[in-house]
Coordinates of C-alpha atoms in Angstrom, one line a residue:
X1 CA -28.9 175.9 94.1
X2 CA -32.3 176.6 95.6
X3 CA -34.0 177.0 92.2
X4 CA -33.0 173.5 91.3
X5 CA -34.9 172.2 94.4
X6 CA -37.9 174.3 93.3
X7 CA -37.9 172.9 89.8
X8 CA -37.6 169.3 91.2
X9 CA -40.5 169.9 93.6
X10 CA -42.6 171.5 90.8
X11 CA -42.0 168.5 88.5
X12 CA -42.8 166.1 91.3
X13 CA -46.0 167.9 92.1
X14 CA -47.1 167.8 88.5
X15 CA -46.3 164.1 88.3
X16 CA -48.3 163.3 91.5
X17 CA -51.3 165.5 90.5
X18 CA -51.4 164.1 86.9
X19 CA -51.1 160.4 88.0
X20 CA -54.8 160.1 88.9
X21 CA -56.1 160.9 85.5
X22 CA -56.6 158.8 82.4
X23 CA -56.9 160.2 78.9
X24 CA -59.0 159.0 76.0
X25 CA -57.3 160.3 72.9
X26 CA -56.7 159.1 69.4
X27 CA -54.3 156.2 68.9
X28 CA -51.8 158.5 67.2
X29 CA -48.6 158.7 69.1
X30 CA -46.2 161.7 69.4
X31 CA -45.8 164.6 71.6
X32 CA -48.8 166.6 70.4
X33 CA -52.0 164.6 70.6
X34 CA -55.3 165.8 69.3
X35 CA -57.5 167.0 72.0
X36 CA -59.7 164.2 73.3
X37 CA -62.0 163.5 76.1
X38 CA -60.4 163.4 79.5
X39 CA -62.0 161.3 82.2
X40 CA -61.1 161.2 85.9
X41 CA -60.6 157.7 87.3
X42 CA -61.9 158.5 90.8
X43 CA -63.3 161.7 92.3
X44 CA -60.9 163.5 94.6
X45 CA -61.3 162.7 98.2
X46 CA -58.7 163.7 100.8
X47 CA -56.8 160.8 102.4
X48 CA -58.5 159.5 105.6
X49 CA -61.8 161.1 104.7
X50 CA -64.7 158.8 105.4
X51 CA -67.2 157.4 102.9
X52 CA -70.7 156.0 103.3
X53 CA -74.3 157.0 103.9
X54 CA -77.1 156.9 106.4
X55 CA -80.5 155.5 105.6
X56 CA -83.7 156.8 107.4
X57 CA -86.8 154.7 107.2
X58 CA -90.3 155.6 108.4
X59 CA -93.3 153.5 109.5
X60 CA -94.8 153.5 106.0
X61 CA -91.6 152.1 104.5
X62 CA -90.5 155.3 102.9
X63 CA -86.6 155.5 102.6
X64 CA -84.4 158.6 102.7
X65 CA -80.7 158.1 102.0
X66 CA -78.2 160.8 102.9
X67 CA -74.6 160.6 101.5
X68 CA -73.4 164.1 102.5
X69 CA -74.5 166.9 104.8
X70 CA -78.1 167.8 104.0
X71 CA -80.4 170.6 105.3
X72 CA -84.2 170.4 105.3
X73 CA -84.4 166.6 105.5
X74 CA -87.6 166.9 107.5
X75 CA -88.2 163.2 108.1
X76 CA -89.8 161.2 110.9
X77 CA -87.7 158.0 111.1
X78 CA -88.6 154.7 112.8
X79 CA -85.2 153.3 112.0
X80 CA -81.7 154.6 111.1
X81 CA -79.0 152.6 109.4
X82 CA -75.4 153.7 109.0
X83 CA -73.3 152.2 106.1
X84 CA -69.7 153.1 105.8
X85 CA -66.9 154.7 107.8
X86 CA -68.5 158.1 108.5
X87 CA -70.4 159.4 111.5
X88 CA -73.5 161.5 111.2
X89 CA -75.2 164.1 113.4
X90 CA -79.0 164.1 113.2
X91 CA -80.5 167.4 114.3
X92 CA -84.1 168.4 114.9
X93 CA -83.5 171.9 113.4
X94 CA -83.8 171.8 109.7
X95 CA -81.3 174.5 108.6
X96 CA -78.5 174.5 111.2
X97 CA -76.7 172.5 113.9
X98 CA -79.1 173.4 116.7
X99 CA -81.6 171.8 119.0
X100 CA -81.7 168.1 120.1
X101 CA -79.3 165.8 118.2
X102 CA -78.2 162.3 117.9
X103 CA -74.7 161.2 116.9
X104 CA -74.7 157.9 114.9
X105 CA -71.2 156.3 115.1
X106 CA -71.6 152.6 114.7
X107 CA -72.3 150.9 111.4
X108 CA -75.6 149.0 111.2
X109 CA -79.2 149.7 112.3
X110 CA -79.7 152.1 115.2
X111 CA -82.8 153.1 117.1
X112 CA -83.5 156.8 116.6
X113 CA -83.7 158.9 119.7
X114 CA -85.3 161.8 117.8
X115 CA -88.9 161.9 116.7
X116 CA -88.1 164.2 113.8
X117 CA -84.9 164.7 111.8
X118 CA -84.6 168.2 110.3
X119 CA -81.0 168.1 109.1
X120 CA -78.1 165.6 108.8
X121 CA -74.4 166.6 109.1
X122 CA -71.7 164.2 107.9
X123 CA -68.4 164.2 110.0
X124 CA -65.3 162.0 110.2
X125 CA -65.5 159.7 113.2
X126 CA -61.9 160.0 114.4
X127 CA -60.3 163.2 115.6
X128 CA -58.2 164.8 113.0
X129 CA -54.7 164.8 114.7
X130 CA -53.5 167.6 112.4
X131 CA -56.1 170.0 113.7
X132 CA -55.4 169.1 117.3
X133 CA -51.6 169.6 116.8
X134 CA -52.3 172.9 115.0
X135 CA -54.3 174.1 118.0
X136 CA -51.6 173.1 120.5
X137 CA -48.9 174.8 118.5
X138 CA -51.0 177.9 118.1
X139 CA -51.6 178.2 121.8
X140 CA -47.9 177.6 122.6
X141 CA -46.9 180.2 120.0
X142 CA -49.3 182.8 121.5
X143 CA -48.0 182.1 125.0
X144 CA -44.4 182.5 123.9
X145 CA -45.2 185.7 122.1
X146 CA -47.0 187.0 125.2
X147 CA -43.9 186.1 127.4
X148 CA -41.5 187.8 125.0
X149 CA -43.7 190.9 124.7
X150 CA -44.0 191.1 128.5
X151 CA -40.2 190.9 128.8
X152 CA -39.6 193.6 126.2
X153 CA -42.1 195.9 127.8
X154 CA -40.6 195.4 131.3
X155 CA -37.1 196.2 129.9
X156 CA -38.4 199.4 128.3
X157 CA -40.1 200.5 131.5
X158 CA -37.0 199.9 133.6
X159 CA -34.8 201.9 131.1
X160 CA -37.4 204.7 131.2
X161 CA -37.4 204.7 135.0
X162 CA -33.6 204.7 135.1
X163 CA -33.5 207.7 132.8
X164 CA -36.1 209.6 134.9
X165 CA -34.2 208.9 138.1
X166 CA -31.0 210.1 136.5
X167 CA -32.7 213.3 135.3
X168 CA -34.1 213.9 138.8
X169 CA -30.7 213.4 140.3
X170 CA -29.2 215.9 137.8
X171 CA -31.9 218.4 138.7
X172 CA -31.5 218.0 142.5
X173 CA -27.7 218.0 142.5
X174 CA -26.5 220.5 139.9
X175 CA -22.8 220.4 139.2
X176 CA -21.0 223.0 141.3
X177 CA -17.9 224.5 139.8

């Protein structure tokens, strides 16, 4: 009976995965269609993932738009504008998340606190509850394993001590016949 559930889940998965695509094929019907060009309707983005961009402007009017995490931005902004639902970390270091930084969380123009932006890191604004729950369950699981392991080790030690005491008693008091 378990294999029926597996087949149903597989078919359901195929139906869900295939629902986001459209096909451009010839107008001929039938089971076997001639290969045509397939085009995705929308690019894949996980549910709840943010969208948007951050715009950096300098004193000369030069504009730098960042839509994803970028290294080596190397820009001296006079103004910063956030568009969309994402948050961005602006770092002075150009290749990693190091040095002074500014977190931009509110949509609209923002006064930059950094004189130089070396890299920009895109991040969701809200805490991902799944990762928080996973961490809590992991810690609870490790604590339970430690308690169980401690209990088993203490049981083994007491058994060993009882065997040693019994052996000492047998050596000290030999059976007299």
